[in-house]
XYZ file of C-alpha atoms in Angstrom:
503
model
C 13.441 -3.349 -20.972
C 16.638 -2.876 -18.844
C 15.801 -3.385 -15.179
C 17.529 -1.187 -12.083
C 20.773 -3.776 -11.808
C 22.299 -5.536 -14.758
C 23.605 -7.768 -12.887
C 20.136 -9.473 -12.445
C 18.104 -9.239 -15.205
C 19.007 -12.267 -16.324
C 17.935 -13.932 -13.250
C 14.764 -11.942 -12.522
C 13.566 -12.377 -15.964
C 14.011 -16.388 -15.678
C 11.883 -16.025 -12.080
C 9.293 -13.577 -13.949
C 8.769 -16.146 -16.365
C 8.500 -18.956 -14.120
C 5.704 -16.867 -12.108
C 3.884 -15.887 -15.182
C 3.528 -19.592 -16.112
C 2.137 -20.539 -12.477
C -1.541 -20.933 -12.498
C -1.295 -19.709 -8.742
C 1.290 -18.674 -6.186
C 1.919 -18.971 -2.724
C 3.858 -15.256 -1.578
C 5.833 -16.217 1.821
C 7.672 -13.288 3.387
C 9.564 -12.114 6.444
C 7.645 -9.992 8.793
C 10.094 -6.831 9.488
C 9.860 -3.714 7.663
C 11.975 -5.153 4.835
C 9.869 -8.604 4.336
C 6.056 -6.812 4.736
C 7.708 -3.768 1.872
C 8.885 -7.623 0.055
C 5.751 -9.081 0.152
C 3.718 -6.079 -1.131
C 6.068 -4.828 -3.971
C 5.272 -8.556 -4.725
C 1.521 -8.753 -4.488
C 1.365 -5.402 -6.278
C 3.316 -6.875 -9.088
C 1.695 -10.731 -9.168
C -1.521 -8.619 -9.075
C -0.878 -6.706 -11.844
C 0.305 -9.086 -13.923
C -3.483 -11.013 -13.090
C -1.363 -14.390 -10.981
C -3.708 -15.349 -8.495
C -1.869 -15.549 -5.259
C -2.297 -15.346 -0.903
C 0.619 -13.786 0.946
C 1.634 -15.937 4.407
C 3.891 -14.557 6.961
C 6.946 -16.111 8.957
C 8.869 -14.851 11.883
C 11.820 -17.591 11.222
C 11.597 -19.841 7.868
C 12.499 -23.228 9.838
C 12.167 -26.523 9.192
C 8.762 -26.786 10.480
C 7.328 -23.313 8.072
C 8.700 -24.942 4.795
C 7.114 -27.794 6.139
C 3.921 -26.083 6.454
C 4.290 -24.360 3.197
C 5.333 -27.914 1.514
C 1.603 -29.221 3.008
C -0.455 -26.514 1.040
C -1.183 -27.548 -2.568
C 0.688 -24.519 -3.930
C 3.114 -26.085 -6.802
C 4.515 -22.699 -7.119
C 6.038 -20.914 -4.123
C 7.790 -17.336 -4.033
C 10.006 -16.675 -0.897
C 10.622 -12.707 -0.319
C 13.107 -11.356 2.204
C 14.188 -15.303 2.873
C 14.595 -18.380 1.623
C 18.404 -18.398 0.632
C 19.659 -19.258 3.925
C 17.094 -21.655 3.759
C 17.480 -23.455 0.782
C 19.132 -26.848 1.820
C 15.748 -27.029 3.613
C 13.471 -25.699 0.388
C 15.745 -27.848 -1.654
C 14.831 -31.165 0.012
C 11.189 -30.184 -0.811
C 11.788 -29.181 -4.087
C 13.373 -32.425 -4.634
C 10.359 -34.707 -3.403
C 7.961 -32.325 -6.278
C 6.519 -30.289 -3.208
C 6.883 -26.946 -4.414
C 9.318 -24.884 -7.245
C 10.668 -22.286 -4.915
C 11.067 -18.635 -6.551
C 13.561 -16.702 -4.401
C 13.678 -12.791 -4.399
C 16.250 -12.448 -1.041
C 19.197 -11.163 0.093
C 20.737 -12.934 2.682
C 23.791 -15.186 2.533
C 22.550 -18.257 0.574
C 23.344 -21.500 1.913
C 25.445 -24.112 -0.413
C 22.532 -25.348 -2.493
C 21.388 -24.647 -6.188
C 17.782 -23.798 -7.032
C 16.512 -23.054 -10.747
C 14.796 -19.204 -9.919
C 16.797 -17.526 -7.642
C 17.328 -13.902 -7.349
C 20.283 -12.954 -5.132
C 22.556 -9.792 -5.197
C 24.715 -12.337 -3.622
C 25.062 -14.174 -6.497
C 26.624 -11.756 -9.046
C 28.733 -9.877 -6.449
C 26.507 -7.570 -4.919
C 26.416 -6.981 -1.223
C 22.929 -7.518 -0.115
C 23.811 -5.934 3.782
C 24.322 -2.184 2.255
C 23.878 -2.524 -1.071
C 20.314 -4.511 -2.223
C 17.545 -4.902 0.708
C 15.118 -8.164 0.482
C 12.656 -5.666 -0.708
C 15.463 -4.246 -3.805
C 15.440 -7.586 -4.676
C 11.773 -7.686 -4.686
C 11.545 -4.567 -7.018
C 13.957 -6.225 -9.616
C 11.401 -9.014 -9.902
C 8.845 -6.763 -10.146
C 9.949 -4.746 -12.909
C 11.104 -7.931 -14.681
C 7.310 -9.327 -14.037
C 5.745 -5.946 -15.716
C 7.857 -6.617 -18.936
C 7.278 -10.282 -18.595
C 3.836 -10.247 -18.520
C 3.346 -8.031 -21.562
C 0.959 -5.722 -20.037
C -0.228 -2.764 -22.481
C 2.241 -0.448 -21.115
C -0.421 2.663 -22.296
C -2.443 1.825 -19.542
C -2.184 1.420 -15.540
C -1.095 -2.504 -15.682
C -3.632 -3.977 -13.768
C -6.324 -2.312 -16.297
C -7.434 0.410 -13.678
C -7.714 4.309 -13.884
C -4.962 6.271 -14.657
C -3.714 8.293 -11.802
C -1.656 11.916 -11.041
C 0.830 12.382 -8.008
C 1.018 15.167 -6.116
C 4.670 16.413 -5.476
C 5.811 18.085 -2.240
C 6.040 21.400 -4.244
C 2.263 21.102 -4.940
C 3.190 20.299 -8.424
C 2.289 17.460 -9.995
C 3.364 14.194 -11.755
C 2.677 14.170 -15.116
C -0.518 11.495 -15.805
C 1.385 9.858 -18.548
C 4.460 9.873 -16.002
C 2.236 8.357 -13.439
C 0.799 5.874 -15.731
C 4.018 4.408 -17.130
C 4.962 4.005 -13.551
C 2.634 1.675 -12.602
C 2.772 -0.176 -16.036
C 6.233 -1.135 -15.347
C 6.002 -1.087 -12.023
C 8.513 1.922 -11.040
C 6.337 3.505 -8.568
C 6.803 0.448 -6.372
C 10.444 2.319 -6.162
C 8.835 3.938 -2.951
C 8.176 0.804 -0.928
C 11.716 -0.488 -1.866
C 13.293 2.504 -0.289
C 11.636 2.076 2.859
C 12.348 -1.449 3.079
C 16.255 -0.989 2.113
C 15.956 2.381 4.701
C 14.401 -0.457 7.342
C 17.020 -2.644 6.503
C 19.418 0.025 7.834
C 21.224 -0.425 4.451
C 21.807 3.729 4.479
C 25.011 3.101 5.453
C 26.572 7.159 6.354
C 23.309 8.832 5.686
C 22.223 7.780 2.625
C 21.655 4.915 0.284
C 24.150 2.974 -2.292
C 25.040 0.824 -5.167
C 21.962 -1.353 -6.622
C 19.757 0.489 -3.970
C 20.772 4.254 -5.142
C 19.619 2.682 -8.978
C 16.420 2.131 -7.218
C 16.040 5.472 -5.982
C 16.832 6.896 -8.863
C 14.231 5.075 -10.544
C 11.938 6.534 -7.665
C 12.636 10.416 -8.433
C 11.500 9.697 -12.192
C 9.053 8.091 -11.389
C 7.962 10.851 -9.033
C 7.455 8.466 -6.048
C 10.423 9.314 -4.099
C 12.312 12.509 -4.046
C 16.055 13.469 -2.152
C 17.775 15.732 -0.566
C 19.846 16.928 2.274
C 18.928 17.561 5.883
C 19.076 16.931 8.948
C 19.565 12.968 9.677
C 17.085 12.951 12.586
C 14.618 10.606 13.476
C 10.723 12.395 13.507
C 10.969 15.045 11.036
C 7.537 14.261 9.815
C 5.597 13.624 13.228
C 7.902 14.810 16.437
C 7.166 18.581 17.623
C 10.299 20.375 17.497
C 11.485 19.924 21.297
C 10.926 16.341 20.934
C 12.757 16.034 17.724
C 16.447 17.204 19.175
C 15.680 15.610 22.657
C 15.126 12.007 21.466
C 17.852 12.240 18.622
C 20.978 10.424 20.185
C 22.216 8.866 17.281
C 24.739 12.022 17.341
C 24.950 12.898 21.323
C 25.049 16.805 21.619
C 25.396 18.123 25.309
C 23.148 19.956 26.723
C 20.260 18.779 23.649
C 19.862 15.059 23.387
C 17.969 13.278 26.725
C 18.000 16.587 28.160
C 14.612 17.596 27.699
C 14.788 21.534 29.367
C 17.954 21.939 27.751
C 16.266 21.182 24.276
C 13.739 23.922 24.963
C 16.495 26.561 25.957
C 18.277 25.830 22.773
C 15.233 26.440 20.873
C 14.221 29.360 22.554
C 17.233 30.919 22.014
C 16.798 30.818 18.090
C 15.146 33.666 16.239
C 12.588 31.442 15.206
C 8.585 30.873 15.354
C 8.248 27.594 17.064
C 4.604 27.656 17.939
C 1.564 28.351 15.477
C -1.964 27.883 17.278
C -0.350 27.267 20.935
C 1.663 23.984 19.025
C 5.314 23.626 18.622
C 5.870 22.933 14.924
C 7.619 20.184 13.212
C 10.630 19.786 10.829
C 8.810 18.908 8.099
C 6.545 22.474 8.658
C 9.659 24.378 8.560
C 11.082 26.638 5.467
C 14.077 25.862 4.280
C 15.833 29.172 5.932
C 14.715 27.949 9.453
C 16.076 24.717 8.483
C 19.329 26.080 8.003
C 18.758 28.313 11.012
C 18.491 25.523 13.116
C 21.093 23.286 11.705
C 23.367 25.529 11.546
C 22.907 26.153 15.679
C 23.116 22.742 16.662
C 26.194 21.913 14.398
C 28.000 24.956 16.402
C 26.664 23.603 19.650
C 28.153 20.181 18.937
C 31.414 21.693 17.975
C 31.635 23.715 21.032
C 30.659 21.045 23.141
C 33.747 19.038 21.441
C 31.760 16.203 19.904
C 34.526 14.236 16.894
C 33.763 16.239 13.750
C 33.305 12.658 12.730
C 29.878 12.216 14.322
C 28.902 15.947 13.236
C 29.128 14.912 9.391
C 26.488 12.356 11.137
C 23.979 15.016 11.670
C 23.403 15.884 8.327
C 22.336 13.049 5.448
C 20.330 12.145 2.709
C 16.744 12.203 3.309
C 13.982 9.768 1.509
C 10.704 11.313 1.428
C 7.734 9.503 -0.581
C 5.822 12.591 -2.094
C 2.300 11.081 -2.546
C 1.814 10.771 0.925
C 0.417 13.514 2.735
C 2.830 15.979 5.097
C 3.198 15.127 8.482
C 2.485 11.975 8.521
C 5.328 8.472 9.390
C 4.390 7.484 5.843
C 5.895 10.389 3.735
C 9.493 9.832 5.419
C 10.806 6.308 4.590
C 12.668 5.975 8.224
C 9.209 6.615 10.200
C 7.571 4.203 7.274
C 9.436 1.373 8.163
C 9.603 1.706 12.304
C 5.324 1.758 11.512
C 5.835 -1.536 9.770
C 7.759 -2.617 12.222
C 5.501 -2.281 14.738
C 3.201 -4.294 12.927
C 4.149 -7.794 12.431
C 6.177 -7.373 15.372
C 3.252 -7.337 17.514
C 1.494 -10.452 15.309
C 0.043 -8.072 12.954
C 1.457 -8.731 9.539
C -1.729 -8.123 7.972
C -1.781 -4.157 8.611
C 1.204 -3.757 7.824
C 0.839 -5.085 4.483
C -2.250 -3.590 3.875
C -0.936 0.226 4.661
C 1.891 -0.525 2.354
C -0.852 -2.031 -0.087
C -2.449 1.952 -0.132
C -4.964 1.478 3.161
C -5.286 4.859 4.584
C -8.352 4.323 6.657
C -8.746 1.408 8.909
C -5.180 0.136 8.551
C -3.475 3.247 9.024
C -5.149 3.902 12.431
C -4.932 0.187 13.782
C -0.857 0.736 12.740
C -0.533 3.896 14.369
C -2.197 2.175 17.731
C 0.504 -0.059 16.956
C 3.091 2.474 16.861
C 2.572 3.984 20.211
C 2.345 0.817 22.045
C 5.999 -0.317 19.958
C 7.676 2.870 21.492
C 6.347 2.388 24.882
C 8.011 -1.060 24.822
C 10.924 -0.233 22.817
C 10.887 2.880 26.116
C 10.443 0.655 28.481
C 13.405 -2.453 26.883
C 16.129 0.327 26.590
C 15.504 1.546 30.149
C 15.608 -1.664 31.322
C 18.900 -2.580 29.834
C 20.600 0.764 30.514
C 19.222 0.189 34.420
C 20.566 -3.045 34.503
C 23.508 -2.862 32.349
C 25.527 -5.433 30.002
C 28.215 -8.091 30.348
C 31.190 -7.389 29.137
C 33.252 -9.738 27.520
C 36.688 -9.019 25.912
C 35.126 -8.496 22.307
C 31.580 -8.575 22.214
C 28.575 -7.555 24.871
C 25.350 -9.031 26.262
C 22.444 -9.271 28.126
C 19.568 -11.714 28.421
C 16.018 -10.153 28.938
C 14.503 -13.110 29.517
C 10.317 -12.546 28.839
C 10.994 -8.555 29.675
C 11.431 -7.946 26.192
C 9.620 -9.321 23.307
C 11.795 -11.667 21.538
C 10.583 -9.902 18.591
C 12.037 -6.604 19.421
C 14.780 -7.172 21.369
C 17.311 -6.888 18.742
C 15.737 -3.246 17.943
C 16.490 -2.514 21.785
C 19.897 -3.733 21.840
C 20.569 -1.647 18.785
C 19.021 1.556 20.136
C 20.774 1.026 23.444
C 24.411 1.112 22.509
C 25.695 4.490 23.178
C 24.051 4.680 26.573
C 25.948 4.885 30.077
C 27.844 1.576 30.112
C 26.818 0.559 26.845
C 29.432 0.352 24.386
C 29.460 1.011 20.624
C 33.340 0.256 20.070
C 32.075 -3.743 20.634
C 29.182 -5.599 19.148
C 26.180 -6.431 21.724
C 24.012 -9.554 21.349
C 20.554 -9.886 23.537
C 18.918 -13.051 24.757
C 15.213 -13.282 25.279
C 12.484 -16.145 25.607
C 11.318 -17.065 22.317
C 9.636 -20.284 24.380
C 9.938 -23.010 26.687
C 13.050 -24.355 25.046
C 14.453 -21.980 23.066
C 15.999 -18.475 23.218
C 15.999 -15.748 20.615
C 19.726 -14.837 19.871
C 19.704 -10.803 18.495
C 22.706 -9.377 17.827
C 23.804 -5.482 16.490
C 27.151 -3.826 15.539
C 27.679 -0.515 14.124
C 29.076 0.221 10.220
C 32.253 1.504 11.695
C 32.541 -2.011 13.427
C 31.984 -4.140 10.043
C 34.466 -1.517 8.333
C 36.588 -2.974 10.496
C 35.816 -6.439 9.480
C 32.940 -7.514 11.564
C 30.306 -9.753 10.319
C 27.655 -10.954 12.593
C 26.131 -12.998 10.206
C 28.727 -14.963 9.861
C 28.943 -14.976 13.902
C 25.171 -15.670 14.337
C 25.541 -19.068 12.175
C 28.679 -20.088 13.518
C 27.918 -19.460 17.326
C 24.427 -20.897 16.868
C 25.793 -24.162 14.993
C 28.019 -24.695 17.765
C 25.465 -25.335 20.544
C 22.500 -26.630 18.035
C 21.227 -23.744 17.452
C 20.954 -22.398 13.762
C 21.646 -18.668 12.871
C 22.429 -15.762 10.429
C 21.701 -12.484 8.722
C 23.521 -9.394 7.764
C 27.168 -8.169 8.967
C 26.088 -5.051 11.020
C 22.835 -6.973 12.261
C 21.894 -10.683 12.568
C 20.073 -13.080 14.873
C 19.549 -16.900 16.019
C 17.937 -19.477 18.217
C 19.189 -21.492 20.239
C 18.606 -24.527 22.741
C 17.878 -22.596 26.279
C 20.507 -23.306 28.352
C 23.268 -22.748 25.904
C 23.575 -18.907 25.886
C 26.776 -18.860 27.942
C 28.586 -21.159 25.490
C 27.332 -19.673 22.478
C 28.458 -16.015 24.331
C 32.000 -17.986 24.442
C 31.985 -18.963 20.832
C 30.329 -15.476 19.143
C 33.411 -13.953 21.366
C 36.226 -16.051 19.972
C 34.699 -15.222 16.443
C 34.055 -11.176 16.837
C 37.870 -11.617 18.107
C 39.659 -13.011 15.266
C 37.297 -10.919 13.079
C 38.506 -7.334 14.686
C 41.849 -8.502 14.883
């Protein structure tokens, strides 16, 4: 059968095949929201094609992880959400009978050939905006289902048939529901949120290889879209909370102004409060929806912010119908920040296992997770806004030191542009400890900024290389390490290269 992108059904088919022949695999995967959605579109699919298999997790594939990786007695290993950038490194392994590396990625790959490689890269897609590691994930996954030659009649790992509920209260067809799994289209869901993690929605919504996915979703019945407002919380923030905290688009008088978010409110003919508690988007009609976008676009006009950031208030939304109302899980942009505050916090495991369908024990120890993420994330943006940045002719910085988790200090840097002194007309990169001799290099830009021709991938692995560090990642976001010590001259290098990039 045809997969989601042309382009790489050749390729996912030859990796398919390899997997299917494996008597065992070893899954590796990246630990954001984009490598744990990877890694279990991947398990779900080696799973259902019965390939015995045991997932490990990396914060940086280095030397020393392939090395580790190389040690197990795994002769097959697949790579998820890296291993591209990595593949001189794999390659030298491969060569000495180690391991066959099968590679489901999307980051630049490095100048090295490899048998099973699946790469949007590689036929001309853009894997920044338009294929996630976890798109390129699902394309192996659907290629494993034909593959494999599961009895497409029947749920493909043998087990019950099941029926999805829709958000209308409808439902999904069992024979709709069934074929999904069988060929693995209701793993659409999970690739969404990881290409929605991967901040690959790119003006409010989703494109190119990814929008095939999605697409693939809605008939499937696992994801469904629509416009609305593009704000952060619609599932979980009360009302108040929802317009106070959203400062992706700043409207006067509404965002970080918590009394003036009430009075707005308040002034709407609207019923805000059932039971003594202020409701939430996502228990809204659709006419108070309107009501209340309608409102805040004519506050923003009036308060004269660009009609180019109003369009911003308004976007696509992904919503993953099976999972109950209310809850981070049925929106795909409060799915992934949950992963993320997973393996962020040395938790991998959850993660996976509330993408794998835990709604019990997992779910709860994630949503501990959650809180103590946004208290930190709270806490890392209030320190840098306090404190300020450096500002260098092209780019930004500051260096946290062990204030911020090295882990999410590129998520801080990101969410801090746009503050008081904090530019988003410039890249910023953030320092912190990642140990004794090294320091974690993250670095953020804006899709305006790499419209312009900015691509901090390319300044990550460039910068890096030039003080000994190594580096890369995506145009709008990428990250490094380097020797401690050398953050001034890699500042001097990433600032030469931003230059002649925006120039």
């Amino acid at each position: 059968m045809a997969g989601p992108v042309p382009e790489l059904e050749d390729r996912a088919v030859a990796c398919a095949q390899r997997l299917c022949d494996a008597d065992r695999v070893l899954l590796a995967s990246h630990i954001d929201a984009d490598g744990l959605t990877s890694a279990a579109i991947a398990a779900s699919a080696l799973e259902r094609a019965a390939i015995p298999f045991e997932t490990v997790f990396e914060k940086q594939l280095d030397e020393d992880a392939v090395a580790d990786i190389a040690a197990t007695d795994y002769e097959t290993v697949l790579f998820t959400d890296f291993g591209s950038g990595q593949l001189d490194c794999i390659g030298e392994h491969e060569d000495a009978g180690d391991f066959t590396p099968v590679i489901a990625d999307h980051h630049q790959p490095a100048d090295r050939e490899t048998e099973y490689h699946l790469n949007p890269l590689l036929v001309g897609i853009d894997g920044a905006a338009e294929l996630s590691g976890a798109g390129a994930s699902y394309v192996l996954a659907r290629a494993l289902a034909d593959v494999s030659n599961e009895d497409p009649s029947v749920a493909a790992d043998g087990g019950e048939r099941t029926v999805g509920l829709r958000s209308d209260g409808g439902t999904v067809a069992a024979s709709t529901a069934a074929n999904a799994r069988a060929d693995n289209r209701d793993l659409a869901a999970l690739a969404v949120v990881g290409a929605v993690g991967d901040m690959q929605a790119s003006g409010g919504e989703l494109h190119g290889a990814n929008q095939a996915i999605v697409e693939e979703g809605v008939a499937a019945g696992v994801v469904e879209t629509g416009k609305d407002l593009a704000l952060y919380g619609k599932q979980t923030r009360p009302l108040p909370k929802l317009l106070e905290y959203a400062t992706d688009v700043h409207v006067p008088g509404i965002s970080n102004d918590q009394q003036g978010a009430l009075r707005f409110l308040s002034d709407l003919d609207l019923e805000l409060k059932r039971d003594g508690e202020w409701r939430r988007w996502s228990g809204l009609t659709n006419d108070e929806k309107r009501t209340v976008t309608s409102a805040l676009v004519k506050r923003a006009v009036s308060s004269g912010v660009p009609a180019t950031k109003i369009d911003g208030l308004v976007g696509t939304a992904y919503v993953l119908p099976e999972e109950p109302i209310g809850t981070e899980l049925r929106d795909a942009s409060e799915f992934s920040t949950l992963l993320n505050a997973t393996a962020r916090y040395e938790r991998a495991d959850v993660g996976l296992a509330v993408c794998l369908g835990d709604r019990d024990g997992a779910l709860e120890r994630a949503r501990k997770l959650l809180r103590n993420h946004r208290r930190n994330l709270s806490n890392g943006i209030d320190l840098v806004t306090r404190e300020g940045v450096t500002h260098e002719e092209h780019v930004q910085w500051f260096h946290a030191g062990d204030r911020i988790r090295e882990t999410i200090v590129g998520i801080v840097a990101g969410m801090a542009m746009g503050n008081e002194g904090i530019s988003r007309s410039k890249p910023i990169v953030a320092f912190a400890a990642k140990n004794d001799d090294e320091i974690k290099v993250s670095a953020r830009g804006t899709h305006s900024l790499v419209r312009q021709g900015l691509d901090l991938s390319v300044v990550m692995g460039e910068a890096s290389r030039a003080v000994d560090g190594d580096g890369g990642g995506h145009d709008v976001a990428a990250g490094a390490t380097v020797p401690k010590g050398r953050e001034e001259a890699f500042i001097a290098h990433a600032d030469e290269i931003v230059g002649e990039q925006l120039s």
